[in-house]
């Protein structure tokens, strides 16, 4: 979130007249808009429609830009336990953040691939072997503006009595990936997953709209979208280990645990 998480109190502060004023201001000037079209059409067929419905939109010559509102991830190790609810289940989140060299391409992919390898390992270890997790997910994201940074988010649910045990397992797997790396077996699994996902995505208009928007906004050559398969094929176990070493800073993360209210009495 930009500043304040959404809540009922925040919704109560909304003002319809102010919201309408912002809406009208945003759409009073289309001069700095960028439009993307994908789908089954020809340039000759769509051009008169663009002239009719977009060419007449108001324009004042205003140029839009973003601004840095100064919201950054906390530094160091931050740990917090929250007691809410009555269901005998815990939820644990670990968020690792740090600076990132945004290239919109290989760095982004290797971070994603590394977290995918870790997710497979954690699912095997925590859910299948130990039987202690109700589900575990590992995801990553990167930002280009206002600062180039990354975020890795790990989440799992479990019996409240096993929260600490499973948290240790997570850190053990992270340490193993950083220290010893992984095997070709896991890298092959990630390659196959990404290829299947891309094969499906290429048939969806949403993928092309999102891809064109992303490359345009970040100044990336859109032709790289067609070379994704080559990058997937070139993924190595060495690259996965290097990414784990680079992005898992165990001196800089947020650790939040949600426990049922009844567990508060045990402290």
Coordinates of C-alpha atoms in Angstrom, one line a residue:
X1 CA 0.0 0.0 0.0
X2 CA 1.1 3.5 -0.6
X3 CA 0.8 4.8 2.9
X4 CA -2.1 3.5 5.0
X5 CA -3.6 0.0 4.8
X6 CA -7.3 -0.1 3.8
X7 CA -9.7 -0.2 6.8
X8 CA -13.3 0.6 7.6
X9 CA -12.0 3.8 9.3
X10 CA -10.2 4.8 6.1
X11 CA -13.3 4.2 4.0
X12 CA -15.3 6.4 6.4
X13 CA -12.9 9.3 5.5
X14 CA -13.7 9.1 1.8
X15 CA -15.5 12.1 0.3
X16 CA -17.5 11.6 -2.8
X17 CA -17.1 15.2 -4.1
X18 CA -13.3 14.9 -3.7
X19 CA -13.2 11.6 -5.4
X20 CA -15.2 13.0 -8.3
X21 CA -12.9 16.0 -8.5
X22 CA -9.8 13.7 -8.8
X23 CA -11.6 11.6 -11.4
X24 CA -12.5 14.7 -13.5
X25 CA -9.0 16.1 -13.2
X26 CA -7.3 12.8 -14.3
X27 CA -9.5 12.5 -17.4
X28 CA -9.6 16.2 -18.3
X29 CA -6.4 15.8 -20.2
X30 CA -5.5 12.8 -22.3
X31 CA -2.5 14.4 -24.0
X32 CA 0.0 12.3 -22.0
X33 CA -1.9 9.1 -22.2
X34 CA -0.5 6.0 -23.9
X35 CA -2.9 3.5 -25.4
X36 CA -2.2 -0.1 -26.1
X37 CA -4.3 -2.3 -28.4
X38 CA -4.0 -6.1 -28.7
X39 CA -6.3 -8.6 -30.3
X40 CA -7.7 -9.6 -33.7
X41 CA -7.6 -6.4 -35.8
X42 CA -5.8 -4.7 -38.6
X43 CA -4.1 -1.3 -38.6
X44 CA -6.4 -0.2 -41.4
X45 CA -9.5 -1.3 -39.6
X46 CA -8.6 0.2 -36.2
X47 CA -7.2 3.5 -37.3
X48 CA -10.6 5.2 -38.1
X49 CA -11.9 4.1 -34.7
X50 CA -8.8 5.6 -33.0
X51 CA -9.3 8.8 -34.9
X52 CA -12.9 9.0 -33.9
X53 CA -12.9 7.9 -30.3
X54 CA -9.4 8.9 -29.1
X55 CA -8.4 11.7 -31.5
X56 CA -11.0 14.1 -30.1
X57 CA -10.2 13.6 -26.4
X58 CA -9.2 16.8 -24.6
X59 CA -5.5 17.7 -24.3
X60 CA -3.9 20.7 -22.5
X61 CA -0.3 19.6 -23.0
X62 CA 0.1 18.6 -19.4
X63 CA 2.9 16.0 -18.8
X64 CA 2.4 13.5 -16.0
X65 CA 5.1 12.0 -13.8
X66 CA 5.4 10.1 -10.6
X67 CA 6.6 11.4 -7.3
X68 CA 8.5 9.7 -4.4
X69 CA 6.4 9.9 -1.3
X70 CA 9.2 8.4 0.8
X71 CA 7.7 5.1 1.8
X72 CA 10.5 2.5 2.3
X73 CA 10.9 -0.9 3.8
X74 CA 12.2 -1.0 7.4
X75 CA 15.9 -1.7 7.9
X76 CA 17.3 -4.5 10.1
X77 CA 15.2 -7.4 11.6
X78 CA 11.6 -6.5 12.6
X79 CA 9.6 -9.2 14.4
X80 CA 6.0 -8.9 15.6
X81 CA 3.4 -11.3 16.8
X82 CA -0.3 -10.5 16.5
X83 CA -3.1 -12.3 18.4
X84 CA -6.4 -12.3 16.6
X85 CA -9.2 -14.7 16.0
X86 CA -10.3 -18.0 17.6
X87 CA -9.4 -20.6 14.9
X88 CA -6.5 -22.8 16.1
X89 CA -4.3 -21.9 13.2
X90 CA -1.3 -19.6 12.8
X91 CA -0.1 -17.6 9.8
X92 CA 3.5 -16.7 9.4
X93 CA 5.0 -14.1 6.9
X94 CA 8.6 -13.4 6.2
X95 CA 9.5 -10.5 3.9
X96 CA 13.0 -9.9 2.7
X97 CA 13.8 -6.6 0.9
X98 CA 16.8 -4.8 -0.5
X99 CA 18.3 -2.8 -3.4
X100 CA 17.9 -4.3 -6.9
X101 CA 19.6 -3.8 -10.2
X102 CA 16.5 -3.5 -12.4
X103 CA 17.1 -4.7 -16.0
X104 CA 13.5 -5.9 -16.7
X105 CA 15.0 -9.1 -17.9
X106 CA 17.6 -11.6 -16.6
X107 CA 17.9 -10.2 -13.0
X108 CA 14.1 -10.2 -12.7
X109 CA 13.9 -13.8 -14.0
X110 CA 16.7 -15.2 -11.9
X111 CA 15.1 -13.8 -8.7
X112 CA 11.8 -15.3 -9.7
X113 CA 13.4 -18.7 -10.6
X114 CA 15.2 -18.8 -7.3
X115 CA 12.1 -18.2 -5.2
X116 CA 10.3 -20.9 -7.3
X117 CA 13.0 -23.4 -6.4
X118 CA 12.7 -22.5 -2.7
X119 CA 8.9 -22.9 -2.8
X120 CA 9.2 -26.4 -4.3
X121 CA 11.8 -27.3 -1.6
X122 CA 9.6 -25.9 1.2
X123 CA 6.5 -27.7 0.0
X124 CA 8.4 -30.9 0.0
X125 CA 10.0 -30.4 3.3
X126 CA 7.2 -28.7 5.3
X127 CA 4.0 -30.1 3.9
X128 CA 4.9 -33.5 2.5
X129 CA 7.8 -34.7 4.8
X130 CA 7.0 -33.0 8.1
X131 CA 3.2 -32.7 7.5
X132 CA 3.3 -29.5 9.6
X133 CA 2.1 -26.8 7.1
X134 CA -1.3 -26.1 5.7
X135 CA 0.3 -24.5 2.7
X136 CA 3.4 -22.5 1.9
X137 CA 4.0 -19.9 -0.8
X138 CA 7.1 -18.0 -1.9
X139 CA 6.9 -15.0 -4.2
X140 CA 9.0 -12.2 -5.4
X141 CA 8.5 -8.7 -6.9
X142 CA 10.6 -5.9 -8.0
X143 CA 10.2 -2.1 -8.4
X144 CA 11.9 0.2 -10.8
X145 CA 10.5 3.5 -9.5
X146 CA 11.0 5.5 -7.4
X147 CA 13.8 3.2 -6.3
X148 CA 15.1 -0.1 -7.7
X149 CA 14.4 -2.7 -5.0
X150 CA 13.1 -6.2 -4.6
X151 CA 10.8 -8.0 -2.2
X152 CA 10.6 -11.8 -1.4
X153 CA 7.5 -12.9 0.6
X154 CA 7.2 -16.3 2.3
X155 CA 4.0 -17.3 3.9
X156 CA 2.8 -20.5 5.5
X157 CA 0.0 -21.6 7.8
X158 CA 0.3 -24.2 10.5
X159 CA -0.7 -25.5 13.9
X160 CA 0.3 -22.7 16.4
X161 CA 2.3 -25.1 18.4
X162 CA 4.6 -25.8 15.4
X163 CA 5.1 -22.2 14.2
X164 CA 8.6 -21.8 15.7
X165 CA 9.7 -25.3 14.4
X166 CA 8.5 -24.6 10.9
X167 CA 10.0 -21.1 10.9
X168 CA 13.4 -22.7 11.7
X169 CA 12.9 -25.1 8.8
X170 CA 12.3 -22.1 6.4
X171 CA 15.6 -20.5 7.5
X172 CA 17.4 -23.8 7.2
X173 CA 16.2 -24.2 3.7
X174 CA 17.3 -20.6 2.9
X175 CA 20.7 -21.2 4.4
X176 CA 21.0 -24.5 2.4
X177 CA 20.1 -22.8 -0.9
X178 CA 22.6 -20.0 -0.2
X179 CA 25.4 -22.3 1.0
X180 CA 25.1 -25.4 -1.1
X181 CA 22.8 -24.3 -3.9
X182 CA 20.3 -26.7 -5.6
X183 CA 20.3 -29.5 -8.1
X184 CA 19.5 -29.7 -11.8
X185 CA 16.3 -31.6 -10.9
X186 CA 14.8 -28.5 -9.3
X187 CA 16.1 -26.1 -12.0
X188 CA 14.5 -28.4 -14.6
X189 CA 11.2 -28.3 -12.7
X190 CA 11.2 -24.5 -12.8
X191 CA 12.1 -24.4 -16.5
X192 CA 9.2 -26.7 -17.3
X193 CA 6.8 -24.7 -15.2
X194 CA 7.7 -21.4 -16.7
X195 CA 7.5 -22.8 -20.3
X196 CA 4.0 -24.1 -19.6
X197 CA 2.9 -20.9 -18.1
X198 CA 4.3 -18.9 -21.1
X199 CA 2.7 -21.2 -23.6
X200 CA -0.7 -20.5 -22.1
X201 CA 0.0 -16.8 -21.6
X202 CA 0.9 -16.2 -25.2
X203 CA -2.7 -17.0 -26.2
X204 CA -4.2 -14.4 -23.9
X205 CA -4.7 -10.7 -24.7
X206 CA -4.1 -9.8 -21.1
X207 CA -0.5 -11.1 -21.3
X208 CA 0.2 -8.9 -24.3
X209 CA -1.4 -5.8 -22.8
X210 CA 0.5 -6.2 -19.6
X211 CA 3.8 -7.0 -21.3
X212 CA 3.6 -3.9 -23.6
X213 CA 2.6 -1.7 -20.7
X214 CA 5.5 -3.0 -18.6
X215 CA 8.2 -2.7 -21.3
X216 CA 7.0 0.8 -22.2
X217 CA 6.9 2.1 -18.6
X218 CA 10.3 0.7 -17.8
X219 CA 12.0 1.5 -21.1
X220 CA 12.6 -2.1 -22.1
X221 CA 12.7 -3.4 -25.7
X222 CA 9.3 -5.1 -26.2
X223 CA 10.9 -7.6 -28.5
X224 CA 12.4 -9.3 -25.5
X225 CA 9.0 -10.7 -24.7
X226 CA 9.6 -13.1 -27.6
X227 CA 13.0 -14.2 -26.3
X228 CA 11.7 -15.4 -22.9
X229 CA 12.1 -19.1 -23.8
X230 CA 15.8 -18.6 -24.5
X231 CA 16.3 -17.1 -21.1
X232 CA 14.4 -20.0 -19.4
X233 CA 16.6 -22.5 -21.2
X234 CA 19.7 -20.8 -20.1
X235 CA 18.9 -20.9 -16.3
X236 CA 21.6 -22.7 -14.3
X237 CA 22.0 -24.1 -10.8
X238 CA 24.8 -21.6 -10.4
X239 CA 22.5 -18.7 -11.2
X240 CA 19.9 -19.9 -8.6
X241 CA 22.5 -20.1 -5.9
X242 CA 24.0 -16.7 -6.7
X243 CA 20.5 -15.2 -6.5
X244 CA 19.9 -16.8 -3.1
X245 CA 23.1 -15.4 -1.8
X246 CA 22.4 -12.0 -3.2
X247 CA 18.7 -11.6 -2.2
X248 CA 18.4 -13.4 1.1
X249 CA 19.9 -11.0 3.6
X250 CA 19.2 -12.6 7.0
X251 CA 20.1 -9.4 8.7
X252 CA 17.3 -7.5 7.0
X253 CA 13.8 -8.9 7.0
X254 CA 10.3 -8.6 8.6
X255 CA 8.9 -11.5 10.5
X256 CA 5.2 -11.4 11.4
X257 CA 3.2 -14.2 13.0
X258 CA -0.6 -14.3 13.5
X259 CA -1.7 -16.5 16.4
X260 CA -5.2 -17.1 17.8
X261 CA -6.1 -14.9 20.8
X262 CA -6.1 -18.0 23.1
X263 CA -2.4 -18.3 22.5
X264 CA -1.7 -15.0 24.1
X265 CA -2.2 -16.5 27.6
X266 CA 0.7 -18.8 27.1
X267 CA 3.3 -16.0 27.2

